[in-house]
Coordinates of C-alpha atoms in Angstrom, one line a residue:
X661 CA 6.1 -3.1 -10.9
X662 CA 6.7 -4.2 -14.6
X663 CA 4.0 -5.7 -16.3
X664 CA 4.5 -8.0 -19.6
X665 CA 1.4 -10.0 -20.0
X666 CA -2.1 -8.6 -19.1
X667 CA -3.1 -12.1 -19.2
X668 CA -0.6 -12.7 -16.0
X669 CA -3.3 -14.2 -13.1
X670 CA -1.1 -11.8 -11.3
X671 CA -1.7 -8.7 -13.3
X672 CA -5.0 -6.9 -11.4
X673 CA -3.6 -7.0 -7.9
X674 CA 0.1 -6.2 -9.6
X675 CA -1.6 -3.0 -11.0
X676 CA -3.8 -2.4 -8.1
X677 CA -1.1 -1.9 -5.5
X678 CA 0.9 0.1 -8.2
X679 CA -2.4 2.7 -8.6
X680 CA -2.8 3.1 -4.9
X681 CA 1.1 3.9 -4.6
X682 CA 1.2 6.1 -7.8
X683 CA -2.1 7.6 -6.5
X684 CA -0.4 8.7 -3.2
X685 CA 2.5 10.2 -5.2
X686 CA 0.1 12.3 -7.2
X687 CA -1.7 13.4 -4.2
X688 CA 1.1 14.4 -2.9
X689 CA 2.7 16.3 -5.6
X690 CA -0.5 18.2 -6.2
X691 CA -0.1 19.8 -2.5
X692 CA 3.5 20.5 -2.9
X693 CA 2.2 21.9 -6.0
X694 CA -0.6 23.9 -3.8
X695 CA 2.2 25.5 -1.8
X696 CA 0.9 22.8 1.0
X697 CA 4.1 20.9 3.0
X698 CA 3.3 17.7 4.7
X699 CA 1.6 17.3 8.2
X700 CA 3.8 17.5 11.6
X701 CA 1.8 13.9 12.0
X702 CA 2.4 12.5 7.9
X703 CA 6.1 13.3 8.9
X704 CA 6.0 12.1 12.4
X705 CA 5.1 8.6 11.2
X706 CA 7.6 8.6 8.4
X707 CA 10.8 6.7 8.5
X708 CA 13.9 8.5 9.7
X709 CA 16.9 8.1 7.1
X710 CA 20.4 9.6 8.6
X711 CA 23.6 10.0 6.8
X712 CA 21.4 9.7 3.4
X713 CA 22.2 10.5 0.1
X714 CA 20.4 11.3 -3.3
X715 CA 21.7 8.9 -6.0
X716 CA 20.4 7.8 -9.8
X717 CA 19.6 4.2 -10.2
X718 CA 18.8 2.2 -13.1
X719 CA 15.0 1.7 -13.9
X720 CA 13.3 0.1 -16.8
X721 CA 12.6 2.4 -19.7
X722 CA 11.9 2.1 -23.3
X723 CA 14.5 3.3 -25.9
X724 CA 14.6 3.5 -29.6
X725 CA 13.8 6.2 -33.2
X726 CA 10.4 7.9 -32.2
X727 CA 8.2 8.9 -34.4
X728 CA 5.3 11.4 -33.8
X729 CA 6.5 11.9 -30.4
X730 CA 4.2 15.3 -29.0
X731 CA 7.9 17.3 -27.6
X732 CA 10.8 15.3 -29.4
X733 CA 11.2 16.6 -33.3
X734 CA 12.0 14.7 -36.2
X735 CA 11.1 11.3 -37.2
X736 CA 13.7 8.2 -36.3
X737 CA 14.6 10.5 -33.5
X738 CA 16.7 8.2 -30.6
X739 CA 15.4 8.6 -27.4
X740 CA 15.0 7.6 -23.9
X741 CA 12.1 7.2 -22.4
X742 CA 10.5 8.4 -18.7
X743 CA 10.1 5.2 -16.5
X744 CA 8.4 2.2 -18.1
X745 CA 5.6 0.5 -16.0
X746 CA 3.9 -1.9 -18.9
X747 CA 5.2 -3.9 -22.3
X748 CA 2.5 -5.7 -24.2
X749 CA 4.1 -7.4 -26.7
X750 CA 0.7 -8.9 -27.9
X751 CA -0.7 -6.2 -28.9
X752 CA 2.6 -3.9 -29.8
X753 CA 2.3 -1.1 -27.0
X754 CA 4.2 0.0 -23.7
X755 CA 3.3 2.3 -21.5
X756 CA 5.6 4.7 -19.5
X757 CA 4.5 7.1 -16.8
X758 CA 4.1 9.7 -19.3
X759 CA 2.6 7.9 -22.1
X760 CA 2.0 5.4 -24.6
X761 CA 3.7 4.2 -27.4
X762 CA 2.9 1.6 -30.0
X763 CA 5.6 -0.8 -30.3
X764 CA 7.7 -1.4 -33.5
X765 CA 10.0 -4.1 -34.1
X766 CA 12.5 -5.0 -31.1
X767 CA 16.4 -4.3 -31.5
X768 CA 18.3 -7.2 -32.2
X769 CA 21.5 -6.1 -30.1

């Protein structure tokens, strides 16, 4: 999901369904983490993908000079962000999954 307009009627159940998927993820991650695989039964219900393969597709993100940026040094320092979920250009501010970040002036190319 990619949200522009908190204001979008839209916009709760957009962000609902996106913090009960997220949520799962996290859950997830944080048994992997544990040194805890998924059930026999979690697996058992998932879908079965053959002749797969792991490929890098395009996803929104936000790009541009960062300034004050907690690991990337320098000011006016290009950079890439990690995956952008929320733009709100009325107040000036986006938010990726890692962070924040206020919102300057938008490039003109």
């Amino acid at each position: 999901m990619f949200l522009e307009n908190l204001k979008d009627p839209r916009a709760p159940e957009l962000l609902s369904k996106d913090i009960e998927k997220l949520q799962g993820l996290l859950d997830d991650l944080k048994s992997l983490r544990a040194g805890r695989y998924p059930s026999r039964e979690a697996l058992s219900n998932a879908p079965f993908l053959d002749d797969y393969r792991v490929f890098i597709r395009g996803i929104a993100a936000l790009s541009g000079n960062v300034t004050g940026h907690p690991t990337i040094r320098g000011n006016d320092t290009p950079m890439v962000s990690s995956p952008l979920f929320v733009v709100l250009n009325d107040i000036g501010a986006g938010r990726t999954l890692s962070r924040w970040y206020r919102l300057g002036e938008h490039a003109s190319r």
